[in-house]
Structures are given as structure tokens and as C-alpha cells.
């Protein structure tokens, strides 16, 4: 039987800074499909999508998530089964970053 899929996800910069651009890159091994599910308790944010098994995306970190870290679970499937990767996305207030 083939090995189970693995997933690696990286945000740059990390932690995110509200109002600033970021890049999210993900890679997998032994995967034929990949999806993620994210929630931020307290903010009402929830999102999910099926994405390419390797890829990247970008955006601007929203101010409304400063006090609400998001937890994302990435789920890769392939001939060897299923692999998951869980991470927390932290967004800082730009004022806090400048005060360091």
C-alpha cells in the first residue's frame, strides 16, 4: 500500500498583520485531492474549499480577526489514505507590531 498523504502549509509573514499582504503556500506528498476547513471562534468566520494539491494564494489579513485566531484543518486524500495538517492563523494589530 502507498504511504499516506502528507500536507505542509506556510504563511508568510507569520504571524499575519492586519491590513498587510500575506502569502499562503501549501504542498503535499502522495495526495490526489486537498481541502481545508477554517473557523475563528468568536468572530463568526468559517470557510472551506477544495484546492490543488500544491499551490499558493495571497490576500490581505483582515482587521476583524485580530482578537480571533483561526484554526484550519487541511485534509489530503490519496491511494494511501488520508493525512491532515492543523494550524492556527494569528493576526496581529499593526499597532502591536510597531510597538515591539
XYZ file of C-alpha atoms in Angstrom:
100
model
C 0.000 0.000 0.000
C 1.322 3.505 -0.812
C 2.216 5.843 2.065
C -0.481 8.135 3.475
C -0.527 11.706 2.143
C 1.263 14.487 3.989
C 0.445 18.213 3.986
C 2.636 21.232 4.770
C 1.227 24.779 4.967
C 3.169 28.020 5.468
C 2.063 31.645 5.785
C 4.475 34.495 5.028
C 4.779 36.639 7.037
C 3.696 34.855 10.190
C 2.000 35.989 12.300
C -0.165 37.929 9.893
C -0.529 41.689 10.346
C -3.987 43.231 9.900
C -4.135 45.286 6.701
C -0.897 43.802 5.312
C -0.458 41.397 2.416
C 0.383 37.739 3.033
C 1.122 34.624 1.009
C -0.075 31.121 1.867
C 1.806 28.172 0.294
C 0.926 24.510 0.604
C 2.499 21.285 -0.586
C 1.511 17.651 -0.325
C 3.037 14.266 -0.995
C 1.072 11.218 -2.175
C -2.169 13.252 -2.406
C -4.766 13.267 -5.169
C -7.057 15.832 -3.503
C -6.785 18.520 -0.824
C -9.337 20.574 1.068
C -9.321 22.820 4.107
C -11.807 23.942 6.742
C -11.160 27.067 8.850
C -13.041 28.653 11.742
C -12.397 31.589 14.061
C -14.401 31.141 17.235
C -15.945 34.407 18.376
C -15.736 36.215 15.040
C -18.258 34.163 13.091
C -15.694 33.382 10.391
C -15.882 29.965 8.741
C -14.513 28.923 5.364
C -13.666 25.845 3.392
C -12.506 24.979 -0.103
C -11.063 22.256 -2.256
C -7.727 23.362 -3.724
C -4.939 21.987 -5.912
C -2.659 19.529 -4.097
C 0.203 22.057 -4.356
C -0.289 25.774 -4.662
C -0.343 29.230 -3.190
C -2.695 32.107 -2.606
C -2.434 35.595 -1.237
C -4.535 38.213 0.376
C -4.699 40.952 2.963
C -5.138 39.998 6.608
C -8.483 41.344 7.894
C -8.621 43.648 10.915
C -11.685 41.841 12.287
C -9.607 38.717 13.069
C -7.076 40.445 15.340
C -8.610 39.028 18.511
C -9.779 35.748 16.964
C -7.164 33.223 15.815
C -8.422 30.923 13.070
C -7.922 27.186 13.257
C -7.577 25.429 9.915
C -7.573 21.720 9.192
C -6.131 20.669 5.833
C -7.191 17.193 4.681
C -5.276 15.384 1.925
C -6.508 12.125 0.441
C -4.718 9.691 -1.834
C -4.236 5.995 -2.591
C -2.517 5.523 0.798
C -5.371 7.009 2.835
C -5.745 10.392 4.433
C -3.374 12.887 6.059
C -4.198 16.059 7.969
C -2.388 19.241 8.956
C -3.847 21.583 11.593
C -2.608 25.104 12.284
C -3.684 28.336 13.896
C -3.607 31.599 11.964
C -2.788 34.537 14.226
C -3.431 38.103 13.049
C -1.750 40.945 14.932
C -2.831 44.552 15.142
C -0.321 46.748 13.235
C -0.061 48.975 16.316
C 1.186 45.988 18.372
C 3.743 45.110 15.722
C 5.138 48.674 15.687
C 5.401 48.692 19.496
C 7.967 45.864 19.605
